[in-house]
Every structure is written in structure tokens, then in C-alpha cells.
Coordinates of C-alpha atoms and ligand atoms in Angstrom, one line a residue:
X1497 CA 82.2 118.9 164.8
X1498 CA 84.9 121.6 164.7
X1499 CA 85.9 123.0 161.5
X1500 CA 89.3 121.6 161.7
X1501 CA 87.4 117.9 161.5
X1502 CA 85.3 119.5 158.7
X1503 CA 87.9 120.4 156.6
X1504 CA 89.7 117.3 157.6
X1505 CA 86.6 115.2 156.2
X1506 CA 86.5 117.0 153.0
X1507 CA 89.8 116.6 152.0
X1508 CA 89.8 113.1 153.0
X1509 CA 86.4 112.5 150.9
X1510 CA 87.9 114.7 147.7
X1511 CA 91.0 112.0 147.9
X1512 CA 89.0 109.3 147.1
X1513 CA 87.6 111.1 144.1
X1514 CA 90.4 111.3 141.9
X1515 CA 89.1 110.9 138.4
X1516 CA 91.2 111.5 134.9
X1517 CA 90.6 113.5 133.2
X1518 CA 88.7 115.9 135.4
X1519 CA 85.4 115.9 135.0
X1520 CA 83.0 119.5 134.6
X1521 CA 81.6 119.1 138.2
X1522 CA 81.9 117.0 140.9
X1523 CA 79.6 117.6 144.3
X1524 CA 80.3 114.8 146.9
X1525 CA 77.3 114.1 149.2
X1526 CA 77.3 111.9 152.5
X1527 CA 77.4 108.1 152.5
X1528 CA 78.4 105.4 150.1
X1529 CA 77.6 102.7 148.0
X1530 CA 79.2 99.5 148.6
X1531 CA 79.2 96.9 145.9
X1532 CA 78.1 93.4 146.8
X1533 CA 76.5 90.2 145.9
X1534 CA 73.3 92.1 146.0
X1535 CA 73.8 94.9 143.6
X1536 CA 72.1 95.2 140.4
X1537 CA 72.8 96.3 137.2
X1538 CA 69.7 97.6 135.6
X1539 CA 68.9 98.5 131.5
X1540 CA 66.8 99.4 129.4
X1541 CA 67.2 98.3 125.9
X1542 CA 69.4 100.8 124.5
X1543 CA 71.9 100.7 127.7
X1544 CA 71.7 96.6 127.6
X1545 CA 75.3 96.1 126.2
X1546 CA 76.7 98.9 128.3
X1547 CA 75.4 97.2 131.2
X1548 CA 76.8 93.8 130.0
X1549 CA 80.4 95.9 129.4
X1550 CA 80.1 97.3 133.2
X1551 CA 79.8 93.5 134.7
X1552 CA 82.6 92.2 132.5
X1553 CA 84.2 95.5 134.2
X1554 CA 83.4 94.8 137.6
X1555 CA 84.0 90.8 137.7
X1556 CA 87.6 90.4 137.5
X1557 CA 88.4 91.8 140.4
X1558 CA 85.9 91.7 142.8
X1559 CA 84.6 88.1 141.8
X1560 CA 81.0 89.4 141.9
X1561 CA 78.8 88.4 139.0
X1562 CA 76.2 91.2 139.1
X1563 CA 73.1 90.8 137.3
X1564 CA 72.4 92.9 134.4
X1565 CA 68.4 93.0 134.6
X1566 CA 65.4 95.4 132.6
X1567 CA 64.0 97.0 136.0
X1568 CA 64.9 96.4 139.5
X1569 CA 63.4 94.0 142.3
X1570 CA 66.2 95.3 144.7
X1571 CA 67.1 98.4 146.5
X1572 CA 70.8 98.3 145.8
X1573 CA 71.1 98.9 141.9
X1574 CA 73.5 100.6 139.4
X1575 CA 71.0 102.1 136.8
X1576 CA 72.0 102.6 133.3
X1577 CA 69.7 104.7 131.1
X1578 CA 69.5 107.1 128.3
X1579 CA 67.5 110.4 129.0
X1580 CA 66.7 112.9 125.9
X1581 CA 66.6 115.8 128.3
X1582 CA 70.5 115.9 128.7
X1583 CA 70.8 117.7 125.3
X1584 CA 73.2 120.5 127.3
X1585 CA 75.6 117.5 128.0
X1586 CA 76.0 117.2 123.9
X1587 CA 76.6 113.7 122.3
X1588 CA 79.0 112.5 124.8
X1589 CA 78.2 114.3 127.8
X1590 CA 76.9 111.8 131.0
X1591 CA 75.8 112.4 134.7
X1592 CA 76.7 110.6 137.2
X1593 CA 74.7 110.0 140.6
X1594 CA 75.7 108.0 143.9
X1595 CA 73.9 108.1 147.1
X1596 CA 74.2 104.4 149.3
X1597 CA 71.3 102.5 147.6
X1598 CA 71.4 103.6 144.4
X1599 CA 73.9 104.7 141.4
X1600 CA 72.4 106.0 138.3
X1601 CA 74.4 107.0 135.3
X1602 CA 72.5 108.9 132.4
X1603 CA 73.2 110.7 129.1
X1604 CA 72.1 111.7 126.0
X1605 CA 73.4 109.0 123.8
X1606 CA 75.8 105.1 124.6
X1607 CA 78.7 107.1 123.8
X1608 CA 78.1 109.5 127.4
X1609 CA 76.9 106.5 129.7
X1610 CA 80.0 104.6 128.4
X1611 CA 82.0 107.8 129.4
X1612 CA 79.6 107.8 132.9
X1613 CA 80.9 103.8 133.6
X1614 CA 84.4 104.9 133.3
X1615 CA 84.1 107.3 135.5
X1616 CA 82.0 104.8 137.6
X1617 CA 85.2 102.8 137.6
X1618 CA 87.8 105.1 138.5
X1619 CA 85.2 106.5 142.0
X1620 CA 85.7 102.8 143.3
X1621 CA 89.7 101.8 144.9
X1622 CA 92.2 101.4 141.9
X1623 CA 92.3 97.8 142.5
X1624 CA 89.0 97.5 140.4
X1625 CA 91.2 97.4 137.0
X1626 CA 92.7 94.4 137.9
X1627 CA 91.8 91.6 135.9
X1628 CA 92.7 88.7 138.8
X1629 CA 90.4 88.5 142.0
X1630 CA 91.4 91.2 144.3
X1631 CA 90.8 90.2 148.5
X1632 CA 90.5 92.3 151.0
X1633 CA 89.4 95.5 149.2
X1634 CA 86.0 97.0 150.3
X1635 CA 84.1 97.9 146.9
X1636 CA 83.3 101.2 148.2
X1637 CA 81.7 104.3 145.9
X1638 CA 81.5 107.9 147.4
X1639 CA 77.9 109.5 147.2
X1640 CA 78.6 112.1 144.7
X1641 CA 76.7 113.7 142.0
X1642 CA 79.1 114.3 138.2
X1643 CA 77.9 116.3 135.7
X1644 CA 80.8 115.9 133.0
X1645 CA 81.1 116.5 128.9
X1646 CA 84.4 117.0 126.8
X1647 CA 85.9 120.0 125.6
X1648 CA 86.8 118.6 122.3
X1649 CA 85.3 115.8 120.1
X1650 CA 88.8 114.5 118.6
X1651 CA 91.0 112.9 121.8
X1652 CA 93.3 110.9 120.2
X1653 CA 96.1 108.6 120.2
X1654 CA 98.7 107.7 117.3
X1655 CA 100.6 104.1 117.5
X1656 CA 103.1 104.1 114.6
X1657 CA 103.4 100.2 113.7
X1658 CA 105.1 100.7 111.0
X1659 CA 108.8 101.4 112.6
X1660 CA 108.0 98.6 114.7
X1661 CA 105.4 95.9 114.4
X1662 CA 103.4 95.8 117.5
X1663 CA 101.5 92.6 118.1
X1664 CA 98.0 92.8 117.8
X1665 CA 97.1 91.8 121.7
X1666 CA 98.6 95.0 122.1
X1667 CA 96.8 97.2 120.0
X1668 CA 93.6 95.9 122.1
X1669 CA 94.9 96.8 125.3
X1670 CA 96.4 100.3 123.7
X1671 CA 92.7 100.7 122.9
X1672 CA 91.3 99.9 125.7
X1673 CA 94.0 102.3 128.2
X1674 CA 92.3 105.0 125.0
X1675 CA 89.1 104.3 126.3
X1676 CA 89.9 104.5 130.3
X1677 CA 90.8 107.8 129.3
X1678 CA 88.0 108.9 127.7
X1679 CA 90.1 109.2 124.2
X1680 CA 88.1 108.7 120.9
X1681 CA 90.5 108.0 118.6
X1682 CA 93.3 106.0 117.7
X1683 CA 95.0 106.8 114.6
X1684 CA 96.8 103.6 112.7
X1685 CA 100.3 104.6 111.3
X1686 CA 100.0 101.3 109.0
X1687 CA 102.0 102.2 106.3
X1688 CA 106.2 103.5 106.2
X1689 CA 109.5 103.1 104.8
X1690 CA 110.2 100.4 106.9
X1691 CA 106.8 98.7 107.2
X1692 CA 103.6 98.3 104.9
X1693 CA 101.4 96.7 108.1
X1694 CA 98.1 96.2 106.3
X1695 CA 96.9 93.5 104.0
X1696 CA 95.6 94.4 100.4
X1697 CA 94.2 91.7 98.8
X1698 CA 94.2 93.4 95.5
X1699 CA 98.1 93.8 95.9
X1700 CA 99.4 90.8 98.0
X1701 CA 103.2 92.1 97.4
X1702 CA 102.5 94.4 100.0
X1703 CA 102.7 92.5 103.0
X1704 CA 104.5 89.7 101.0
X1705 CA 107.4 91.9 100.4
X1706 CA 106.6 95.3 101.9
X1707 CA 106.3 94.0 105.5
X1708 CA 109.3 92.4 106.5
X1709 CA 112.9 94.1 106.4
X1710 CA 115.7 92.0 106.6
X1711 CA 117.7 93.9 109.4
X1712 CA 117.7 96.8 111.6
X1713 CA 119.7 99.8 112.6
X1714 CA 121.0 99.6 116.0
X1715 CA 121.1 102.7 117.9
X1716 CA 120.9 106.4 115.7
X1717 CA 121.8 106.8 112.4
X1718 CA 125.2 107.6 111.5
X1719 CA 128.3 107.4 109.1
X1720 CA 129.0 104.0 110.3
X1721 CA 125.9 102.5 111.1
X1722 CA 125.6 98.9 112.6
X1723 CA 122.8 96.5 111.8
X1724 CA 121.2 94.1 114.0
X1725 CA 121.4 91.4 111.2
X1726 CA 117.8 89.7 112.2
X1727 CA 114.7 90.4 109.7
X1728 CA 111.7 92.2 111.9
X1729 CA 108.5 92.4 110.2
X1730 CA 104.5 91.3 110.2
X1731 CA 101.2 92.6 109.3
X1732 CA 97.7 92.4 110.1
X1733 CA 95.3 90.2 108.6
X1734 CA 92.2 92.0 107.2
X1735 CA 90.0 89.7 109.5
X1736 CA 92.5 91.0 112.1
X1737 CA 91.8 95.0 111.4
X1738 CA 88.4 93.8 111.3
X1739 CA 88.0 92.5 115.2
X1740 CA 89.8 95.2 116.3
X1741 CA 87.8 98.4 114.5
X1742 CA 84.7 96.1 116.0
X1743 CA 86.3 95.6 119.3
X1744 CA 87.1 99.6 119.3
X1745 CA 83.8 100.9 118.5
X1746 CA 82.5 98.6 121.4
X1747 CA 84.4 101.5 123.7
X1748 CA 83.3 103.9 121.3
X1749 CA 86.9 104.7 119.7
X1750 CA 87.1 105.1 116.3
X1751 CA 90.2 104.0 114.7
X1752 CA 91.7 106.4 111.8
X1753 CA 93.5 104.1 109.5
X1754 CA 97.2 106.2 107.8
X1755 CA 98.0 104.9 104.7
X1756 CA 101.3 107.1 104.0
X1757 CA 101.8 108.5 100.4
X1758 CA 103.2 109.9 98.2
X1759 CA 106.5 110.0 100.4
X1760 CA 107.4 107.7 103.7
X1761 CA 106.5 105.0 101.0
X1762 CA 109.9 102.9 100.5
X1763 CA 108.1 99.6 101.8
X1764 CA 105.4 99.8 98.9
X1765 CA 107.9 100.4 96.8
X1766 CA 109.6 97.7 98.0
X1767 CA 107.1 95.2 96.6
X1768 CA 105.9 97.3 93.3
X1769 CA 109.0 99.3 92.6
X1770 CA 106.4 100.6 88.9
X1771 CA 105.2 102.9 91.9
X1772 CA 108.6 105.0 92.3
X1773 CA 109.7 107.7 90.0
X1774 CA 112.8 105.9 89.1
X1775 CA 110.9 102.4 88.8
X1776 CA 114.3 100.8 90.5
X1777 CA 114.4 98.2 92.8
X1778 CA 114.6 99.3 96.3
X1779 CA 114.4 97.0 100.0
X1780 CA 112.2 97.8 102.7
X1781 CA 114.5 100.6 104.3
X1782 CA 116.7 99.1 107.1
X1783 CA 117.3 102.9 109.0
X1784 CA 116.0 105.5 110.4
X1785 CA 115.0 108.6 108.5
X1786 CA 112.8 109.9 105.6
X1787 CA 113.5 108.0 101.9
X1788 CA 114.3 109.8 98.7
X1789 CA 112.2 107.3 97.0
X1790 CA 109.0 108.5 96.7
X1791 CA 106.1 107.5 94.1
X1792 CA 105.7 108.7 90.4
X1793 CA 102.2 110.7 91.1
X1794 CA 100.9 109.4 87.6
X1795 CA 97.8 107.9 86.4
X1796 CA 98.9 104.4 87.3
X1797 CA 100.1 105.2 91.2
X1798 CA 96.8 107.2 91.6
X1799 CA 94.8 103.9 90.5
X1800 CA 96.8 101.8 92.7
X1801 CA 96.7 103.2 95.8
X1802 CA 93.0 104.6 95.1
X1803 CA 92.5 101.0 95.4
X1804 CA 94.5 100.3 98.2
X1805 CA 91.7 103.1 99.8
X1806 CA 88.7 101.1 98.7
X1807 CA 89.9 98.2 100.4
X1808 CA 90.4 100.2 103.5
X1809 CA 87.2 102.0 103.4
X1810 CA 85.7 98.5 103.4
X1811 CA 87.7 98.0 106.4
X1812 CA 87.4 101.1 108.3
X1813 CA 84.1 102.5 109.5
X1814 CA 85.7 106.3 110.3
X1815 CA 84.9 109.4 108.5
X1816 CA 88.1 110.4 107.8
X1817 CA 90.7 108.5 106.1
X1818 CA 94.8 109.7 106.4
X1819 CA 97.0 109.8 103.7
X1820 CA 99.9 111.0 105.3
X1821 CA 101.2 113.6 103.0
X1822 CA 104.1 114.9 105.4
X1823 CA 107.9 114.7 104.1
X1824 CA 108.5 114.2 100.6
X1825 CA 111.1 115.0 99.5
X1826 CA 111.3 116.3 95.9
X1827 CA 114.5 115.4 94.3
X1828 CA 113.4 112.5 92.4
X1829 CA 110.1 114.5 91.2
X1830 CA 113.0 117.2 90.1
X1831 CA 115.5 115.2 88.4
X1832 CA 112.7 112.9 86.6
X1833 CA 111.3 114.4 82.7
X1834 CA 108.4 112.5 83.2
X1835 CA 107.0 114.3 86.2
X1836 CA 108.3 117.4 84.9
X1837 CA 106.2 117.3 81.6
X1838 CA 103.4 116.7 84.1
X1839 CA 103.9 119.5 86.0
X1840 CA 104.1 121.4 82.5
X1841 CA 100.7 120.1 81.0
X1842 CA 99.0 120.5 84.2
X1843 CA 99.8 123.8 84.2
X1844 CA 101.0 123.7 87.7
X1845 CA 104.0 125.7 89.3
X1846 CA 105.8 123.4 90.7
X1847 CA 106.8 120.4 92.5
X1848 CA 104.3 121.5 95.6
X1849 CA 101.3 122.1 93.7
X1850 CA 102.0 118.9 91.9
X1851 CA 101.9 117.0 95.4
X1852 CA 98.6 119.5 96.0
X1853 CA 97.1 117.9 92.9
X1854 CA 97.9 114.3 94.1
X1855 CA 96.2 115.3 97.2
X1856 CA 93.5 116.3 95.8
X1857 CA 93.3 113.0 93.3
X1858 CA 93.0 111.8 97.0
X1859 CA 90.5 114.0 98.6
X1860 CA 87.9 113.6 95.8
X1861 CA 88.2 110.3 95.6
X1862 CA 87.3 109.4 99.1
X1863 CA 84.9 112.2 99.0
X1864 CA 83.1 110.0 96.4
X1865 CA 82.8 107.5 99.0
X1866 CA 81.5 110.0 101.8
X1867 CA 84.7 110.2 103.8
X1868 CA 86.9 112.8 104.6
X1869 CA 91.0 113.2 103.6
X1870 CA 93.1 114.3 106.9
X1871 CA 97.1 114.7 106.3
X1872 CA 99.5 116.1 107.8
X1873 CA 100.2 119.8 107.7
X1874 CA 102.6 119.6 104.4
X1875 CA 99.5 119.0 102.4
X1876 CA 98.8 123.6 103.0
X1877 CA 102.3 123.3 100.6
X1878 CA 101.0 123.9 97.2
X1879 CA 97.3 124.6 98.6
X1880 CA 95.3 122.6 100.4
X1881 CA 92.4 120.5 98.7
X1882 CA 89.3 121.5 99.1
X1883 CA 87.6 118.7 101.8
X1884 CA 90.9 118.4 103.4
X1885 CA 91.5 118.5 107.4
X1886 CA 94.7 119.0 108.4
X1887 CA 96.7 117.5 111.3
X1888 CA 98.9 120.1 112.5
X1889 CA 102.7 118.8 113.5
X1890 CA 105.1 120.7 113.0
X1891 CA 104.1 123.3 115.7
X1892 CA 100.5 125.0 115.0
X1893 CA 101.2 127.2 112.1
X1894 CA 99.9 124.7 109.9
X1895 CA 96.9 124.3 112.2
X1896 CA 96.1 127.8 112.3
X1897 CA 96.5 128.3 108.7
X1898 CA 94.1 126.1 107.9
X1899 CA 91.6 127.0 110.6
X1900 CA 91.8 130.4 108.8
X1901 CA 91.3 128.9 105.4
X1902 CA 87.7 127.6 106.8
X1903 CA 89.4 123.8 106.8
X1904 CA 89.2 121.4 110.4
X1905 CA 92.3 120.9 111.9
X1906 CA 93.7 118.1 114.5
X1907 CA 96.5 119.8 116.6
X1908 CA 99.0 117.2 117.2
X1909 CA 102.5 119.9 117.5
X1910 CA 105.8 118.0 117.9
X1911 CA 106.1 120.7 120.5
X1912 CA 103.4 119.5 123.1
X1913 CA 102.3 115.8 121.8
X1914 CA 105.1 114.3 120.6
X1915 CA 105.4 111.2 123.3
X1916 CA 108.9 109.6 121.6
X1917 CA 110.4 112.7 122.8
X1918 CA 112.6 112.5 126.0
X1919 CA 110.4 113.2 129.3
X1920 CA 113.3 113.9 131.5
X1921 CA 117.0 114.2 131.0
X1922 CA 118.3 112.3 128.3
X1923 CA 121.0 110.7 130.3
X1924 CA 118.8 108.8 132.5
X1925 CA 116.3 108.1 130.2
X1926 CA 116.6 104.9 127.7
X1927 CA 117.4 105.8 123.8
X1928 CA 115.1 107.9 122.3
X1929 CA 114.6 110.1 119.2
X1930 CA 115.7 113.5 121.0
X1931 CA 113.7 116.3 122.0
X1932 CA 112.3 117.2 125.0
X1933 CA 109.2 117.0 126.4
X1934 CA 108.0 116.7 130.4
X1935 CA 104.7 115.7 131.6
X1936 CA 104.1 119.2 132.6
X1937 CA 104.5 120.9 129.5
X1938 CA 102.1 118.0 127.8
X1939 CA 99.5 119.3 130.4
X1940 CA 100.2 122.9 130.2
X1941 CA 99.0 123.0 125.9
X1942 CA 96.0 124.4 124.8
X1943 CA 95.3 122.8 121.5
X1944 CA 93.1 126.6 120.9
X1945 CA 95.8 129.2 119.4
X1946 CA 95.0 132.6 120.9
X1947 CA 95.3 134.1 117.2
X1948 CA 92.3 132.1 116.2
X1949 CA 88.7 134.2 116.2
X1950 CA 86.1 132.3 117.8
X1951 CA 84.7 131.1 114.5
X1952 CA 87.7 130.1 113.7
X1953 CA 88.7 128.1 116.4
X1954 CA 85.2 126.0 115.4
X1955 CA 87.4 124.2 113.4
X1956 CA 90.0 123.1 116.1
X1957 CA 87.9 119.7 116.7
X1958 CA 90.6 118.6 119.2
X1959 CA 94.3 117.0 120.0
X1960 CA 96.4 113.9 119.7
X1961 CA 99.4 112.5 121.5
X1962 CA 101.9 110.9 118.7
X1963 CA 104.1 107.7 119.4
X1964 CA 106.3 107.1 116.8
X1965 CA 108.2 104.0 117.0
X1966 CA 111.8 104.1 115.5
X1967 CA 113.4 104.2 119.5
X1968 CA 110.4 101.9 120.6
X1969 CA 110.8 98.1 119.5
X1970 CA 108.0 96.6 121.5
X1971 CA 105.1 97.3 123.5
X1972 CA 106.7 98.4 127.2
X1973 CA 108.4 100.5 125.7
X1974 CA 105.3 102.2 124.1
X1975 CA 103.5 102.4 127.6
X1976 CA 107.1 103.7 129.4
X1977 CA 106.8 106.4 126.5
X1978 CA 103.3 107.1 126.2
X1979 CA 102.1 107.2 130.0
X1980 CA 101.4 109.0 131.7
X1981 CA 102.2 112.1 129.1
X1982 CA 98.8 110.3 127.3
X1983 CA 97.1 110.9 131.1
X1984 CA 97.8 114.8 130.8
X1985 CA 96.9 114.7 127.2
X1986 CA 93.1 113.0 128.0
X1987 CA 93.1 116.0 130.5
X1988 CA 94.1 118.6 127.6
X1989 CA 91.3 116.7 125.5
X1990 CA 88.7 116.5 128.1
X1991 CA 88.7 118.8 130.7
X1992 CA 87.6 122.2 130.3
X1993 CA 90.4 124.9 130.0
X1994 CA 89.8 127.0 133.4
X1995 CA 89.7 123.8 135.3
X1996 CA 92.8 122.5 134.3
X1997 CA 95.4 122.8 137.4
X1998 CA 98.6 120.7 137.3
X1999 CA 99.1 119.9 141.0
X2000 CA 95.5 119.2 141.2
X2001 CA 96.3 116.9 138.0
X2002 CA 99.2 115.5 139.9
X2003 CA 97.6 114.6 143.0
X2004 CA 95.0 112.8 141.3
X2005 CA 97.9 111.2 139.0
X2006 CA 99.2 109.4 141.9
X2007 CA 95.8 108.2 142.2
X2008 CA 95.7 107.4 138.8
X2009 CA 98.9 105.3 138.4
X2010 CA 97.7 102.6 141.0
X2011 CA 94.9 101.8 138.4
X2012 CA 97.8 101.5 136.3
X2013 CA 99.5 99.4 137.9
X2014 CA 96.7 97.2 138.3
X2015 CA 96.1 97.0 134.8
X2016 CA 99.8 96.2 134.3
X2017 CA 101.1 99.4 132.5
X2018 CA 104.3 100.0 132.3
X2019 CA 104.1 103.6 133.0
X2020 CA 106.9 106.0 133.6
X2021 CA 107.3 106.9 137.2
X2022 CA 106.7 110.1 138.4
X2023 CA 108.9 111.4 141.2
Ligands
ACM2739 C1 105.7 113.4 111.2 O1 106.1 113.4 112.3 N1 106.5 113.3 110.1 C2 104.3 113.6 110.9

């Protein structure tokens, strides 16, 4: 063969091994396994359920009900196992083997051969994510050896339900796109001014009254606004949150609930207006924006929503809890004599290191119950509480300052991960909330600052993609937002910085949005 054919060969075989995010290493070897009514899946007892997951994978589409067996009779099998050895490849880490009689996916713990079968599904033709019978497709893997662990242990996605309800078949199939990706968290934006989405059984009013608003602003807002005159609302049920924190953890995403306060509250106050500092009665706000009404941080509000946090904790198995924290405005704290003679006898400053003390309320109180406060960066203002990690939006300063101050940080910078941000020109793009940002410059961030020391930047434990939902009514419009920016983002997550390379990303984008399209995404074209 002449090297022409060589080189020919290889490029061929690299295009059919187009996984996302990129994995560490890839070596492709010759042959291939081809999947067929013969192939087995073998287990052993701790990868019995993952074996299960990769059939319920691998059935749709290619009608093939492969058996998940404890050891192998055949030749042709798909072996799932853990291996202690594979400490190097850390707690999600996997290795992936293919030669033509026999694929073998191995890790340390579920979490990595979880991570190995997604890869598994991404080496075999896109149509494999369809969830109808596929004909004529030749269920063909590439002998190839991946070795393949993430760079960061937070990869996560925020849904904002609180702008817009989204329905809850939705939030499965958001979770599972997470999981395709190798993403490992999906932060809940339950609570807002226009939305309290979560039920409390203690406080029923919440969803009662704090869910439903009776109209909505159409386009931005504006001196003359104009109303849509038709109530949008609904919530989920706590059996609801329930099945879907179970269903998550089954693809090994853990699902950060956000319970806003003391600001971006207007809907609580809504239905329990003794929360506010003014006590009057507001609605659940119709527009777009950030509320003056904010709550009274006294004994009584601190109670109420530290039992809001005890039902959630019951509800929510992750470590850390959010309490939102960003945007509160402080007029109401300013003009009210109550909260002033608070400020006075607690000796505090002002109306910062009141919210600091609030926050704190918080952070101990969670802290009781072994989890761990996360907010967004406005809880630095007035100090930062002592077990608090900070979620860094407004650009990285926040991020970094914390980092410095020895706290973990989430980078999630309006700058790079904001995905309700235009991603092209704004005049050929349907309505959203302004700012810019392409799918190049989502892949072009590295959630590390270069002013961080290496100690330091320990603390960075990883980077999130935000969807907020004020522009996004239902859930096309989320996946037209969100994809594929969330496909470079997985890569920022995942991939090791020096081999990140965006027309390598690209090419294996193109790839990419077939399995997409099979799964019925409705992605944003790229062109
Ligand atoms: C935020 O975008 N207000 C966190």
C-alpha cells in the first residue's frame, strides 16, 4: 500500500471516531466489531445495571435484544467490569477497548463505565440514538483502544423553570442530552419572581399561589409594555422531583436544587406577603426583570424558608444546596426601620453584611445537615460565609476572589456560558435577552483564570452552561438555545486543556449533530 492509501485509511478510520467531548487518548487498531443477534453483554455484579442501561441503549434502534449475562458462553461479547487498578483514571475515569470479537469497558468506579458506554455509543453510526428501529444501518464499532477521564468534576447545566415552566418529560430528556455529554450536573432554577416551581408541603401557598401568574409580557420590557392576557404557571409535585433526582442519578447526574432568596423572591411573596419587608400584597411578577420586593431577613423569614430547606434536603440527595443570593436590591432594606435597627444591634455595617449574615443563617443551617451552601457571586458582598462555594457569574472576579479566600468556586461567567445570549447576529436570530455569544467563544473559555496559583486553582471544581428562560417559553426553544453551545461546553468540562482544538471540535460536531438529530434535538444549525 502506498502512503497516499495510508494516510487515506487513517483519515477515513479517525472519521468514524468522532466522540464529544474528546476523550484523553484514542488509538484506533485494525478491524471492527459488528453488533448482532449474537453479541453479549456480560456483568459482574457491580456493572449489572449498567449492563441493563447499555441494552435499553442499544434496542431501540437496532431491534436487537442483547443479553445481559454474569460470564460469557460466546466469543462476541461487550464486557462490563470494574477494575481497582485504574486508580490513575480517578472516580470517573473509564477505558475503553474494541478489537472484532470482543469490547471491554473498565473503570474504577459505575460512574467511569457509565462514562465508557457513552462513549461506546457515540463509536457506533449516529443512528444508534434513535429511539424507533433503524434499517439498513450496519452496527459497526472501530477497533480502538480509549483511555479517557475529565478535567473537572463539576460539568453542569442550569434550566431556569421559573421564567417558564418546562414540563417535566422535558426535564428527563434535558437530563438525559446532560448525560450523553458526560455533564454531571443539572442545577434546578425552581424558585423566581415569576415562578415558585416546587412543592412545600409545610407552606402549600407556594405553589397554590406562588406558581401561576396571571399574564405575561410579550416581547422586552418597556414603557408601554403589552401583556399576553393568558395565566402561565405549574409546579412539580414532590413525587415528581422525586422520580426525576432517581432517574438522574441512574446517569449519574446529580441535580442541584436553587431555591432563590433573599431577592428574585416576588412569587413567595406572592403567597406569604409576612415574608417581604413591606408585608404588602404583591402578584406573582408578570415582566421581566429583578423585583424591589425582597424578604424581611428576620427571625420569622429565616424559619420559613430554613424549612422550605428541610423539605428539600429530603428531596435532594446533592451535597450542595443553592440559595441563589444574586440581585437584591436594597432599597426596601434602606427605607424600612425594622431592618435598620437590625443592622444596628447586630452590629453590622450595612445593608451587604446584613445579606452576609442571612447567608450565613443559611450556610450553617445546611451545614448542620451535612450539605454545603453554593450562591451566586453577590454572596463575596458583605463577606462570604464561611462553608460557602461560590458560583461565579458575573465574569470571574467573583470566582477568583473566592478561590483566593480558600472557598470552591463554579465558573459559570455571563461572558462564556451564558446560552440565552444571542449565538449569531441578532437580526436573524429569534428574540432573545441580548448579548452575544458564538459557539466558538463557548469553546475557546478556560474555566482556570491564569491569576490563580496552582493551589488556588484546586478550588475551581469546574463550569456550567446557564439557560435562563425569560426569551424561552417552551422546550425547542431551550434545545435551539442551549445546543450545541452545551456540546462545546461538555468539551470545556471534559477534555483536557492542550487538547482542546476547535476545528477538530467542529469536524466531530458535524458528527455529533446527526446523533442529535436522531434523538430529535432541536439544535441550532451550524453553517
Ligand atoms: C444571574 O444571572 N442573575 C445569576
Amino acid at each position: 500500500m502506498n502512503l497516499m492509501v495510508v494516510a487515506l485509511l487513517g483519515s477515513l478510520c479517525l472519521g468514524q471516531v468522532s466522540v464529544v467531548p474528546r476523550p484523553s487518548g484514542i488509538r484506533l487498531t485494525e478491524g471492527r466489531f459488528v453488533l448482532g443477534p449474537d453479541t453479549q453483554i456480560v456483568t459482574d455484579p457491580q456493572t449489572d445495571r449498567l449492563g441493563q442501561t447499555l441494552a435499553a441503549y442499544l434496542r431501540p434502534a437496532t431491534g436487537l435484544a442483547l443479553p445481559v449475562v454474569k460470564s460469557s458462553g460466546g466469543d462476541h461479547a461487550i464486557v462490563l467490569s470494574l477494575d481497582a487498578s485504574l486508580v490513575d483514571l480517578g472516580p470517573e475515569g473509564y477505558r475503553v477497548s474494541v478489537d472484532p470479537n470482543r469490547v471491554q469497558i473498565k473503570a474504577l468506579t459505575q460512574a467511569g463505565v457509565f462514562y465508557g458506554i457513552q462513549t461506546l455509543r457515540q463509536l457506533l453510526p449516529p443512528a444508534i440514538f434513535s429511539g424507533k428501529p433503524v434499517s439498513g444501518v450496519e452496527w459497526v464499532i472501530p477497533s480502538v483502544q480509549i483511555e479517557d477521564r475529565p478535567r473537572f468534576s463539576w460539568r453542569g447545566m442550569h434550566l431556569d423553570v421559573a421564567r417558564h415552566f418546562m414540563p417535566i418529560e422535558f426535564i428527563y430528556k434535558y437530563i438525559d442530552l446532560l448525560a450523553i455529554h458526560k455533564m454531571n450536573r443539572f442545577h434546578w432554577h425552581l424558585t423566581d419572581d415569576q415562578g415558585w416551581r416546587i412543592e412545600i408541603k409545610k407552606y402549600p401557598r407556594l405553589t397554590q399561589v406562588g406558581a401561576w401568574r396571571k399574564e405575561t409580557l410579550i416581547g422586552r420590557p418597556s414603557k408601554q409594555m403589552q401583556f399576553d392576557g393568558r395565566p402561565h404557571g405549574g409546579f412539580y409535585t414532590q413525587e415528581q422531583i422525586r422520580q426525576v433526582v432517581r432517574y438522574a442519578k441512574e446517569r449519574f447526574v446529580t441535580v442541584v436544587p436553587e431555591i432563590e432568596m433573599p431577592g428574585h423572591c416576588q412569587a413567595a411573596l406572592a403567597a406569604y406577603p409576612e415574608l417581604g419587608v413591606t408585608g404588602r400584597q404583591v402578584e406573582v411578577m408578570t415582566y421581566w426583570g429583578v423585583s424591589e420586593d425582597i424578604m424581611n431577613p428576620n427571625e420569622f423569614t429565616i424559619r420559613f424558608m430554613q424549612d422550605v430547606l428541610s423539605e428539600v434536603m429530603k428531596l435532594f440527595d446533592s451535597p450542595f444546596i443553592h440559595i441563589g443570593g444574586d440581585e437584591v436590591p436594597k432599597a426596601q432594606w434602606k427605607a424600612s426601620p425594622e431592618v435598620q435597627a437590625m443592622i444596628k444591634e447586630l452590629g453590622l455595617q450595612d445593608e451587604h453584611e446584613l445579606q452576609s449574615w442571612f447567608i450565613r443563617r443559611m450556610d450553617s443551617f445546611l451545614a448542620s445537615y451535612g450539605r454545603r451552601l453554593i450562591g451566586w457571586d453577590e454572596i463575596l458582598e458583605g463577606g462570604l460565609a464561611p462553608g460557602a462555594t461560590v458560583m461565579s457569574w458575573r465574569g470571574e472576579a467573583g470566582g477568583i476572589a473566592a478561590a483566593k479566600a480558600d472557598h470552591d468556586v463554579v465558573m459559570a461567567p455571563n461572558s462564556h456560558t451564558y446560552f440565552d445570549y444571542y449565538q449569531a447576529d441578532p437580526n436573524t436570530e429569534p428574540l432573545a435577552i441580548g448579548g452575544y455569544l458564538p459557539l466558538e467563544k463557548v469553546y475557546s473559555y478556560d474555566p482556570v483564570p491564569s491569576s490563580l496559583t496552582q493551589d488556588q486553582a484546586r478550588h475551581i471544581l469546574g463550569v456550567q452552561g446557564q439557560v435562563w428562560t425569560e426569551y424561552i417559553p417552551e422546550p425547542n426553544k431551550v434545545e435551539y438555545m442551549a445546543f450545541p453551545r452545551a456540546c462545546a461546553l461538555a468539551e470545556v468540562a471534559w477534555t483536557q486543556r492542550e487538547l482542546k482544538d476547535i476545528e477538530d471540535f467542529k469536524s466531530r460536531l458535524r458528527v455529533h449533530l446527526q446523533r442529535l438529530d436522531a434523538i430529535g434535538v432541536n439544535y441550532r444549525p451550524i453553517r
